[in-house]
Amino acid sequence: RPEGKYHLTTERMFSVIPIVDLNFISNVNLPNRITKTKKTGVLMYKDRQIEMTITMDKRGVVPGENLALDIDVANHTKKKIRNIEVTVVQMSNY
């Protein structure tokens, strides 16, 4: 260190996005529904499909809050579905 110079450190909290109160968003308690369809088979025989609809009880949740999912699967194929894997991803827009 040069003489007379001091090493100063400052810590400060900051927020990238403002804190949002979910009570003031009108559609946050409405259910959210997503439907995906996958066709199975090979080449010209891709006429059978599996359809999955996931309904969440509400659109907005806070960390630590439980999220209820209702999953409906319509299997129009002859194959058995062995397992279903669901991933919930939190998205933030800046």
PDB file of C-alpha atoms in Angstrom:
ATOM      1  CA  ARG A   1       0.000   0.000   0.000  1.00  0.00           C
ATOM      2  CA  PRO A   2       1.217   3.441  -0.793  1.00  0.00           C
ATOM      3  CA  GLU A   3       1.648   5.615   2.244  1.00  0.00           C
ATOM      4  CA  GLY A   4      -1.537   7.462   3.194  1.00  0.00           C
ATOM      5  CA  LYS A   5      -3.841   5.141   1.198  1.00  0.00           C
ATOM      6  CA  TYR A   6      -6.318   2.919   2.997  1.00  0.00           C
ATOM      7  CA  HIS A   7      -8.168  -0.111   1.726  1.00  0.00           C
ATOM      8  CA  LEU A   8     -11.878   0.523   2.306  1.00  0.00           C
ATOM      9  CA  THR A   9     -14.621  -2.074   1.884  1.00  0.00           C
ATOM     10  CA  THR A  10     -18.320  -1.283   1.819  1.00  0.00           C
ATOM     11  CA  GLU A  11     -21.153  -3.797   1.716  1.00  0.00           C
ATOM     12  CA  ARG A  12     -24.609  -2.771   0.652  1.00  0.00           C
ATOM     13  CA  MET A  13     -27.814  -4.678  -0.118  1.00  0.00           C
ATOM     14  CA  PHE A  14     -29.514  -4.039  -3.440  1.00  0.00           C
ATOM     15  CA  SER A  15     -32.374  -5.482  -5.443  1.00  0.00           C
ATOM     16  CA  VAL A  16     -32.282  -6.207  -9.165  1.00  0.00           C
ATOM     17  CA  ILE A  17     -36.055  -6.143  -9.549  1.00  0.00           C
ATOM     18  CA  PRO A  18     -38.524  -4.417  -7.255  1.00  0.00           C
ATOM     19  CA  ILE A  19     -40.357  -6.399  -4.617  1.00  0.00           C
ATOM     20  CA  VAL A  20     -43.855  -7.213  -5.860  1.00  0.00           C
ATOM     21  CA  ASP A  21     -46.827  -7.783  -3.590  1.00  0.00           C
ATOM     22  CA  LEU A  22     -48.826 -10.600  -5.217  1.00  0.00           C
ATOM     23  CA  ASN A  23     -52.000  -9.327  -3.542  1.00  0.00           C
ATOM     24  CA  PHE A  24     -52.110  -6.427  -6.023  1.00  0.00           C
ATOM     25  CA  ILE A  25     -51.876  -8.545  -9.199  1.00  0.00           C
ATOM     26  CA  SER A  26     -55.386  -9.346 -10.407  1.00  0.00           C
ATOM     27  CA  ASN A  27     -54.839 -12.706 -12.160  1.00  0.00           C
ATOM     28  CA  VAL A  28     -52.298 -14.267  -9.790  1.00  0.00           C
ATOM     29  CA  ASN A  29     -54.892 -16.520  -8.116  1.00  0.00           C
ATOM     30  CA  LEU A  30     -56.331 -17.805 -11.393  1.00  0.00           C
ATOM     31  CA  PRO A  31     -55.381 -21.348 -12.416  1.00  0.00           C
ATOM     32  CA  ASN A  32     -52.791 -21.853 -15.127  1.00  0.00           C
ATOM     33  CA  ARG A  33     -53.248 -24.667 -17.682  1.00  0.00           C
ATOM     34  CA  ILE A  34     -50.636 -26.080 -20.071  1.00  0.00           C
ATOM     35  CA  THR A  35     -51.357 -28.799 -22.657  1.00  0.00           C
ATOM     36  CA  LYS A  36     -48.680 -30.678 -24.617  1.00  0.00           C
ATOM     37  CA  THR A  37     -49.198 -33.349 -27.276  1.00  0.00           C
ATOM     38  CA  LYS A  38     -46.621 -35.825 -28.556  1.00  0.00           C
ATOM     39  CA  LYS A  39     -47.169 -38.006 -31.593  1.00  0.00           C
ATOM     40  CA  THR A  40     -45.664 -41.491 -31.455  1.00  0.00           C
ATOM     41  CA  GLY A  41     -44.791 -44.036 -34.082  1.00  0.00           C
ATOM     42  CA  VAL A  42     -42.443 -44.014 -37.056  1.00  0.00           C
ATOM     43  CA  LEU A  43     -42.600 -42.315 -40.452  1.00  0.00           C
ATOM     44  CA  MET A  44     -46.116 -42.607 -41.906  1.00  0.00           C
ATOM     45  CA  TYR A  45     -47.550 -44.318 -38.807  1.00  0.00           C
ATOM     46  CA  LYS A  46     -47.330 -41.278 -36.485  1.00  0.00           C
ATOM     47  CA  ASP A  47     -51.067 -41.131 -35.977  1.00  0.00           C
ATOM     48  CA  ARG A  48     -51.264 -42.047 -32.291  1.00  0.00           C
ATOM     49  CA  GLN A  49     -50.562 -39.478 -29.634  1.00  0.00           C
ATOM     50  CA  ILE A  50     -50.118 -38.875 -25.931  1.00  0.00           C
ATOM     51  CA  GLU A  51     -51.673 -35.709 -24.541  1.00  0.00           C
ATOM     52  CA  MET A  52     -50.788 -34.273 -21.137  1.00  0.00           C
ATOM     53  CA  THR A  53     -52.513 -31.345 -19.442  1.00  0.00           C
ATOM     54  CA  ILE A  54     -51.024 -29.788 -16.322  1.00  0.00           C
ATOM     55  CA  THR A  55     -53.119 -27.391 -14.260  1.00  0.00           C
ATOM     56  CA  MET A  56     -51.549 -25.322 -11.488  1.00  0.00           C
ATOM     57  CA  ASP A  57     -53.847 -24.009  -8.784  1.00  0.00           C
ATOM     58  CA  LYS A  58     -52.563 -20.439  -9.238  1.00  0.00           C
ATOM     59  CA  ARG A  59     -50.141 -18.477 -11.391  1.00  0.00           C
ATOM     60  CA  GLY A  60     -48.038 -16.747  -8.755  1.00  0.00           C
ATOM     61  CA  VAL A  61     -46.280 -18.274  -5.763  1.00  0.00           C
ATOM     62  CA  VAL A  62     -43.584 -17.134  -3.380  1.00  0.00           C
ATOM     63  CA  PRO A  63     -40.542 -19.178  -2.301  1.00  0.00           C
ATOM     64  CA  GLY A  64     -41.486 -21.839   0.233  1.00  0.00           C
ATOM     65  CA  GLU A  65     -45.156 -21.895  -0.740  1.00  0.00           C
ATOM     66  CA  ASN A  66     -46.725 -25.191  -1.828  1.00  0.00           C
ATOM     67  CA  LEU A  67     -47.775 -25.502  -5.463  1.00  0.00           C
ATOM     68  CA  ALA A  68     -50.555 -27.963  -6.288  1.00  0.00           C
ATOM     69  CA  LEU A  69     -50.435 -29.596  -9.732  1.00  0.00           C
ATOM     70  CA  ASP A  70     -53.215 -31.567 -11.403  1.00  0.00           C
ATOM     71  CA  ILE A  71     -51.890 -33.779 -14.223  1.00  0.00           C
ATOM     72  CA  ASP A  72     -54.183 -35.456 -16.773  1.00  0.00           C
ATOM     73  CA  VAL A  73     -52.689 -37.875 -19.289  1.00  0.00           C
ATOM     74  CA  ALA A  74     -54.626 -39.180 -22.303  1.00  0.00           C
ATOM     75  CA  ASN A  75     -52.736 -42.121 -23.791  1.00  0.00           C
ATOM     76  CA  HIS A  76     -54.096 -42.945 -27.258  1.00  0.00           C
ATOM     77  CA  THR A  77     -51.338 -45.470 -27.929  1.00  0.00           C
ATOM     78  CA  LYS A  78     -50.919 -49.145 -27.101  1.00  0.00           C
ATOM     79  CA  LYS A  79     -47.753 -48.484 -25.073  1.00  0.00           C
ATOM     80  CA  LYS A  80     -47.774 -48.227 -21.283  1.00  0.00           C
ATOM     81  CA  ILE A  81     -46.523 -45.039 -19.676  1.00  0.00           C
ATOM     82  CA  ARG A  82     -43.922 -46.054 -17.131  1.00  0.00           C
ATOM     83  CA  ASN A  83     -43.142 -42.723 -15.486  1.00  0.00           C
ATOM     84  CA  ILE A  84     -43.928 -39.020 -15.772  1.00  0.00           C
ATOM     85  CA  GLU A  85     -41.365 -36.346 -14.959  1.00  0.00           C
ATOM     86  CA  VAL A  86     -42.415 -32.740 -14.337  1.00  0.00           C
ATOM     87  CA  THR A  87     -40.055 -29.807 -13.900  1.00  0.00           C
ATOM     88  CA  VAL A  88     -41.211 -26.431 -12.620  1.00  0.00           C
ATOM     89  CA  VAL A  89     -38.986 -23.544 -13.711  1.00  0.00           C
ATOM     90  CA  GLN A  90     -39.062 -20.089 -12.153  1.00  0.00           C
ATOM     91  CA  MET A  91     -38.696 -17.371 -14.780  1.00  0.00           C
ATOM     92  CA  SER A  92     -37.818 -13.760 -14.038  1.00  0.00           C
ATOM     93  CA  ASN A  93     -38.086 -10.992 -16.622  1.00  0.00           C
ATOM     94  CA  TYR A  94     -36.005  -7.826 -16.316  1.00  0.00           C
TER      95      TYR A  94
END
